[in-house]
Amino acid sequence: MPTLGDDMIDYLFHHVFLPPKLPDQHDGSGPKEERLIELVLVSLRLFLEQSHTDHRTAIKAAIGMMANLKSAWNGPEGLQEVDTQRVLQRLCHSEMPEASVVAFHIEAQNAGVILRKTTGSVVFEVFELSPTNVSVNSTRGRLVRQFPATAIAVPSGCFENSNFQSVLIKTLVNMSHQTEKSMKPKAKKAKHFHDEDRDTIHPGVVTELLAGFLLGLGEQVDVPVVFSADSLLSISTPPPPKEYVPFHLALVESWVATNLDTWVVNQIGDERACFGLSRLIRNYHSIGRPWYASRPEGASRMHLVILKLWIAADKIGLRAFPILWDYEPEIP
């Protein structure tokens, strides 16, 4: 791979690691996006060589998806029919996991489409890429997003039909080139509404129109969902102090969710465990309270964690101090 310049390194850093402070405008270009895809492919192949055999099927599938994305990708010009057809045909005839996933970046619609070949069907997963200004500005705390938005399974026989393939290819190509005017956000200026170019496109052409077309041929299915809880920072907003704070809170929350019950069984009757839980509750609350002040979902999670820790201390304390059975906990 050629030597990377400072501008390219900044681009990769922004799009791979997603630091708190990101550019306030589009910073991509055809060569940069191509280099990003190549970097991910090279990294996955190196990772495959070092990985355990139990993980190689998933890594090979990721490599295949990125290779298919690169084959169908044509930079700022969007998808092309010949390349898209070749990738879909490869999906139809694939027998190996590494060739059974295809991803399309529908940039003009601010959307992504992932196709997964399964037994007897092909599953379409559609989702929004960047949130709209309305979603960002109306959210208090973290903006929670779901990927994919919808998943629809189309029978393999229908998917492999030449007429279906022709319509699907033309639809994907057109969507990648043309922005539907009604999906552009509007802003009122001088008593008239104009297209707001600084806002992101609503992905409804993909997440609603295409999904509705596919739903008429298949059925909606449940797939593993990824939730993204993004902190919303403007360019003028300084990063929150003590960047390590969320990681410390997450460690406590993860430990409570996965290990607390087992730990309590091993500590029953040990009064020192009660004192330790008391300190943990006070420290967790003193750190979490200011951090979650503007994050309603985080505050709710904090109160649940504290309640679970209190219940654990109560179970241990009742065995260590039997006299506590004579007193009400004063918690309804």
Coordinates of C-alpha atoms in Angstrom, one line a residue:
M1 CA 0.0 0.0 0.0
P2 CA 1.4 3.5 -0.9
T3 CA 2.6 5.8 1.8
L4 CA -0.2 7.8 3.4
G5 CA -0.1 11.6 3.5
D6 CA -1.2 13.6 6.6
D7 CA -4.6 14.5 5.0
M8 CA -5.3 10.8 4.3
I9 CA -4.2 9.8 7.8
D10 CA -6.6 12.4 9.2
Y11 CA -9.4 11.0 7.0
L12 CA -8.8 7.4 8.1
F13 CA -8.6 8.4 11.8
H14 CA -11.9 10.2 11.6
H15 CA -13.7 7.4 9.8
V16 CA -12.2 4.4 11.6
F17 CA -11.9 5.6 15.2
L18 CA -14.6 8.3 15.3
P19 CA -13.0 10.7 17.8
P20 CA -15.2 13.2 19.7
K21 CA -14.2 16.1 17.4
L22 CA -15.0 15.4 13.8
P23 CA -15.0 17.6 10.7
D24 CA -18.2 19.7 10.4
Q25 CA -18.4 19.1 6.6
H26 CA -18.0 16.2 4.1
D27 CA -14.3 15.4 4.0
G28 CA -14.4 12.5 1.6
S29 CA -13.4 12.0 -2.1
G30 CA -13.2 9.0 -4.5
P31 CA -9.5 8.2 -3.8
K32 CA -9.9 8.6 -0.1
E33 CA -12.9 6.3 0.1
E34 CA -11.2 3.7 -2.1
R35 CA -8.1 3.8 0.2
L36 CA -10.3 3.4 3.2
I37 CA -11.9 0.2 1.7
E38 CA -8.4 -1.1 0.8
L39 CA -7.1 -0.4 4.3
V40 CA -10.0 -2.3 5.9
L41 CA -9.5 -5.3 3.5
V42 CA -5.8 -5.4 4.3
S43 CA -6.4 -5.2 8.0
L44 CA -9.0 -8.0 7.9
R45 CA -6.7 -10.3 6.0
L46 CA -3.9 -9.7 8.5
F47 CA -6.3 -10.2 11.3
L48 CA -7.4 -13.5 9.7
E49 CA -3.8 -14.8 9.9
Q50 CA -3.6 -14.1 13.6
S51 CA -7.1 -15.2 14.6
H52 CA -8.3 -18.4 16.3
T53 CA -10.0 -21.0 14.0
D54 CA -13.3 -20.4 15.8
H55 CA -13.5 -16.9 14.5
R56 CA -12.3 -17.3 11.0
T57 CA -15.7 -17.9 9.4
A58 CA -17.0 -14.5 10.6
I59 CA -13.8 -12.8 9.5
K60 CA -13.9 -14.4 6.0
A61 CA -17.5 -13.2 5.7
A62 CA -16.4 -9.7 6.5
I63 CA -13.5 -9.9 4.0
G64 CA -16.0 -11.1 1.3
M65 CA -18.4 -8.3 2.1
M66 CA -15.7 -5.7 1.8
A67 CA -14.4 -7.3 -1.4
N68 CA -17.9 -7.2 -2.9
L69 CA -18.3 -3.6 -1.7
K70 CA -15.1 -2.7 -3.5
S71 CA -16.2 -4.5 -6.7
A72 CA -19.6 -2.6 -6.8
W73 CA -18.2 0.7 -5.6
N74 CA -17.5 3.4 -8.3
G75 CA -16.6 6.4 -6.2
P76 CA -18.7 9.6 -6.5
E77 CA -20.4 8.3 -9.6
G78 CA -22.4 5.8 -7.6
L79 CA -23.2 2.2 -8.5
Q80 CA -22.9 1.0 -12.1
E81 CA -25.2 -1.7 -13.6
V82 CA -22.4 -4.0 -14.8
D83 CA -20.6 -4.0 -11.5
T84 CA -23.7 -4.4 -9.5
Q85 CA -24.9 -7.3 -11.7
R86 CA -21.6 -9.1 -11.3
V87 CA -21.7 -8.8 -7.5
L88 CA -25.3 -10.0 -7.3
Q89 CA -24.6 -13.0 -9.6
R90 CA -21.6 -13.9 -7.4
L91 CA -24.0 -13.8 -4.4
C92 CA -26.5 -16.1 -6.2
H93 CA -23.9 -18.8 -6.9
S94 CA -21.9 -18.5 -3.7
E95 CA -21.5 -21.6 -1.5
M96 CA -18.9 -20.3 0.9
P97 CA -19.5 -17.9 3.8
E98 CA -16.9 -15.4 2.5
A99 CA -19.0 -14.8 -0.6
S100 CA -22.4 -14.7 1.0
V101 CA -22.7 -11.1 2.1
V102 CA -22.9 -8.0 -0.1
A103 CA -23.0 -4.3 1.0
F104 CA -24.1 -1.3 -1.0
H105 CA -23.5 2.3 -0.1
I106 CA -26.4 4.3 -1.5
E107 CA -24.8 7.7 -0.9
A108 CA -27.4 9.8 -2.7
Q109 CA -30.1 8.4 -0.3
N110 CA -28.0 8.5 2.9
A111 CA -28.6 4.8 3.3
G112 CA -26.9 1.4 3.3
V113 CA -28.2 -2.0 2.0
I114 CA -26.7 -5.3 3.1
L115 CA -27.7 -8.6 1.4
R116 CA -27.0 -11.9 3.2
K117 CA -27.5 -15.3 1.6
T118 CA -29.2 -17.8 3.9
T119 CA -30.8 -21.2 3.5
G120 CA -33.7 -20.7 1.1
S121 CA -33.7 -16.9 1.0
V122 CA -31.7 -13.7 0.7
V123 CA -32.1 -11.2 3.6
F124 CA -32.1 -7.5 2.8
E125 CA -31.0 -5.2 5.7
V126 CA -31.7 -1.5 5.1
F127 CA -30.7 1.4 7.4
E128 CA -30.0 5.1 7.6
L129 CA -26.3 6.2 7.6
S130 CA -26.2 9.7 9.1
P131 CA -29.0 11.1 11.3
T132 CA -30.9 14.2 10.3
N133 CA -30.5 17.5 12.1
V134 CA -33.9 17.2 13.6
S135 CA -33.0 13.9 15.2
V136 CA -29.8 15.3 16.6
N137 CA -31.2 18.6 17.8
S138 CA -34.3 17.2 19.4
T139 CA -32.4 14.5 21.4
R140 CA -31.4 15.0 25.0
G141 CA -28.3 13.1 25.9
R142 CA -27.3 10.3 23.5
L143 CA -29.0 9.6 20.2
V144 CA -29.8 5.9 20.1
R145 CA -30.0 4.4 16.6
Q146 CA -30.8 0.9 15.4
F147 CA -29.0 -1.1 12.6
P148 CA -30.6 -2.4 10.5
A149 CA -33.9 -0.5 10.5
T150 CA -35.7 -3.3 8.7
A151 CA -34.7 -6.8 7.5
I152 CA -36.7 -8.6 4.8
A153 CA -36.2 -12.2 3.6
V154 CA -36.9 -12.7 -0.2
P155 CA -37.1 -16.4 -1.3
S156 CA -34.0 -17.5 -3.2
G157 CA -36.1 -18.5 -6.3
C158 CA -37.5 -15.0 -6.5
F159 CA -34.1 -13.4 -5.9
E160 CA -32.4 -15.4 -8.6
N161 CA -35.2 -14.6 -11.2
S162 CA -33.7 -12.6 -14.0
N163 CA -36.6 -10.2 -14.1
F164 CA -36.3 -9.5 -10.4
Q165 CA -32.5 -9.1 -10.7
S166 CA -32.9 -6.6 -13.6
V167 CA -35.4 -4.5 -11.6
L168 CA -33.3 -4.6 -8.5
I169 CA -30.1 -3.6 -10.2
K170 CA -31.8 -0.6 -12.0
T171 CA -33.4 0.4 -8.7
L172 CA -30.1 0.3 -6.8
V173 CA -28.2 2.1 -9.5
N174 CA -30.8 4.9 -9.9
M175 CA -31.1 5.4 -6.1
S176 CA -27.3 5.8 -5.9
H177 CA -27.3 8.5 -8.5
Q178 CA -30.6 10.4 -8.0
T179 CA -31.8 12.3 -4.9
E180 CA -35.5 12.4 -4.5
K181 CA -36.5 16.1 -4.0
S182 CA -39.2 15.3 -1.5
M183 CA -36.6 13.6 0.8
K184 CA -34.5 16.7 1.1
P185 CA -34.9 18.6 4.3
K186 CA -36.5 22.1 4.0
A187 CA -35.6 25.4 5.6
K188 CA -37.7 28.6 5.6
K189 CA -35.7 31.6 4.2
A190 CA -37.3 34.9 3.3
K191 CA -40.8 33.5 3.8
H192 CA -40.1 30.6 1.3
F193 CA -39.0 27.0 1.9
H194 CA -35.8 26.0 0.3
D195 CA -33.8 22.8 0.2
E196 CA -31.4 22.7 3.2
D197 CA -28.1 21.5 1.8
R198 CA -26.5 21.5 5.2
D199 CA -28.8 18.8 6.4
T200 CA -28.7 15.1 5.6
I201 CA -31.1 13.4 3.2
H202 CA -34.0 11.4 4.7
P203 CA -33.3 7.7 3.7
G204 CA -37.0 6.9 3.1
V205 CA -36.5 5.9 -0.6
V206 CA -34.4 3.0 0.7
T207 CA -35.8 2.3 4.2
E208 CA -39.4 2.8 3.2
L209 CA -39.9 2.6 -0.6
L210 CA -37.4 -0.2 -1.4
A211 CA -38.3 -2.0 1.8
G212 CA -42.0 -1.9 0.9
F213 CA -41.3 -3.3 -2.6
L214 CA -39.3 -6.2 -1.1
L215 CA -41.9 -6.8 1.6
G216 CA -44.4 -7.6 -1.2
L217 CA -42.2 -10.4 -2.3
G218 CA -41.0 -11.7 1.0
E219 CA -41.5 -11.3 4.7
Q220 CA -40.0 -9.2 7.5
V221 CA -37.6 -11.2 9.7
D222 CA -35.8 -10.7 13.0
V223 CA -32.0 -10.4 12.7
P224 CA -29.3 -9.4 15.3
V225 CA -29.6 -5.7 15.9
V226 CA -26.8 -3.2 16.7
F227 CA -27.7 -0.2 18.7
S228 CA -25.6 2.9 18.5
A229 CA -25.7 5.4 21.4
D230 CA -23.8 8.4 20.1
S231 CA -22.8 11.4 22.2
L232 CA -23.9 14.5 20.4
L233 CA -21.1 17.2 20.3
S234 CA -21.1 20.3 18.2
I235 CA -17.8 21.7 16.9
S236 CA -18.0 24.5 19.6
T237 CA -18.6 22.0 22.4
P238 CA -15.4 21.0 24.3
P239 CA -15.0 17.3 25.0
P240 CA -16.4 16.2 28.4
P241 CA -13.8 16.3 31.2
K242 CA -12.2 13.1 32.4
E243 CA -12.7 11.0 29.2
Y244 CA -12.1 7.8 31.3
V245 CA -15.3 8.3 33.3
P246 CA -17.7 6.5 30.9
F247 CA -15.3 3.5 30.8
H248 CA -15.2 3.3 34.6
L249 CA -19.0 3.4 34.8
A250 CA -19.3 0.8 32.0
L251 CA -17.0 -1.5 33.9
V252 CA -19.2 -1.4 37.0
E253 CA -22.4 -1.8 34.9
S254 CA -21.0 -4.7 32.9
W255 CA -19.8 -6.5 36.1
V256 CA -23.2 -6.1 37.8
A257 CA -24.9 -7.5 34.7
T258 CA -22.6 -10.5 34.2
N259 CA -21.0 -11.4 37.6
L260 CA -22.9 -9.9 40.5
D261 CA -25.2 -12.9 41.1
T262 CA -22.3 -15.4 41.2
W263 CA -20.3 -13.1 43.4
V264 CA -23.1 -12.8 45.9
V265 CA -23.4 -16.6 46.2
N266 CA -19.7 -16.7 47.1
Q267 CA -19.9 -13.8 49.6
I268 CA -23.0 -14.8 51.6
G269 CA -22.6 -14.1 55.3
D270 CA -19.3 -12.1 54.8
E271 CA -19.9 -8.7 56.4
R272 CA -16.9 -7.2 54.7
A273 CA -18.7 -7.7 51.4
C274 CA -21.5 -5.4 52.6
F275 CA -19.0 -2.7 53.4
G276 CA -17.4 -3.1 50.0
L277 CA -20.8 -2.9 48.2
S278 CA -21.6 0.3 50.3
R279 CA -18.4 2.0 49.1
L280 CA -19.0 0.8 45.5
I281 CA -22.5 2.3 45.5
R282 CA -21.4 5.6 46.9
N283 CA -18.4 5.9 44.5
Y284 CA -20.5 4.8 41.5
H285 CA -23.3 7.3 42.3
S286 CA -20.9 10.2 42.9
I287 CA -19.2 9.7 39.5
G288 CA -22.3 8.7 37.6
R289 CA -24.7 11.4 38.8
P290 CA -23.0 14.3 37.1
W291 CA -22.1 12.2 34.0
Y292 CA -25.7 11.0 33.5
A293 CA -27.3 14.4 34.4
S294 CA -28.2 15.1 30.7
R295 CA -28.4 11.5 29.7
P296 CA -31.9 10.1 30.7
E297 CA -31.2 6.6 29.6
G298 CA -27.9 6.5 31.4
A299 CA -29.5 7.9 34.6
S300 CA -32.2 5.2 34.4
R301 CA -29.5 2.5 34.1
M302 CA -27.5 4.0 37.0
H303 CA -30.5 3.7 39.3
L304 CA -31.1 0.1 38.3
V305 CA -27.5 -0.7 38.9
I306 CA -27.6 0.9 42.4
L307 CA -30.8 -1.0 43.2
K308 CA -29.2 -4.3 42.2
L309 CA -26.2 -3.6 44.3
W310 CA -28.4 -2.7 47.2
I311 CA -30.3 -6.0 46.8
A312 CA -27.0 -7.9 46.8
A313 CA -25.9 -6.1 50.0
D314 CA -29.3 -6.9 51.6
K315 CA -28.9 -10.6 50.7
I316 CA -25.4 -10.8 52.2
G317 CA -26.3 -8.6 55.2
L318 CA -29.3 -10.7 56.2
R319 CA -27.0 -13.7 56.6
A320 CA -24.2 -11.8 58.3
F321 CA -26.6 -9.8 60.6
P322 CA -29.8 -11.9 61.2
I323 CA -31.3 -9.1 63.3
L324 CA -32.0 -7.2 60.1
W325 CA -34.9 -9.6 59.5
D326 CA -36.8 -7.7 62.2
Y327 CA -36.7 -4.4 60.2
E328 CA -38.5 -3.3 57.1
P329 CA -36.1 -2.2 54.2
E330 CA -38.3 0.9 53.6
I331 CA -38.2 0.2 49.9
P332 CA -41.7 -0.5 48.4

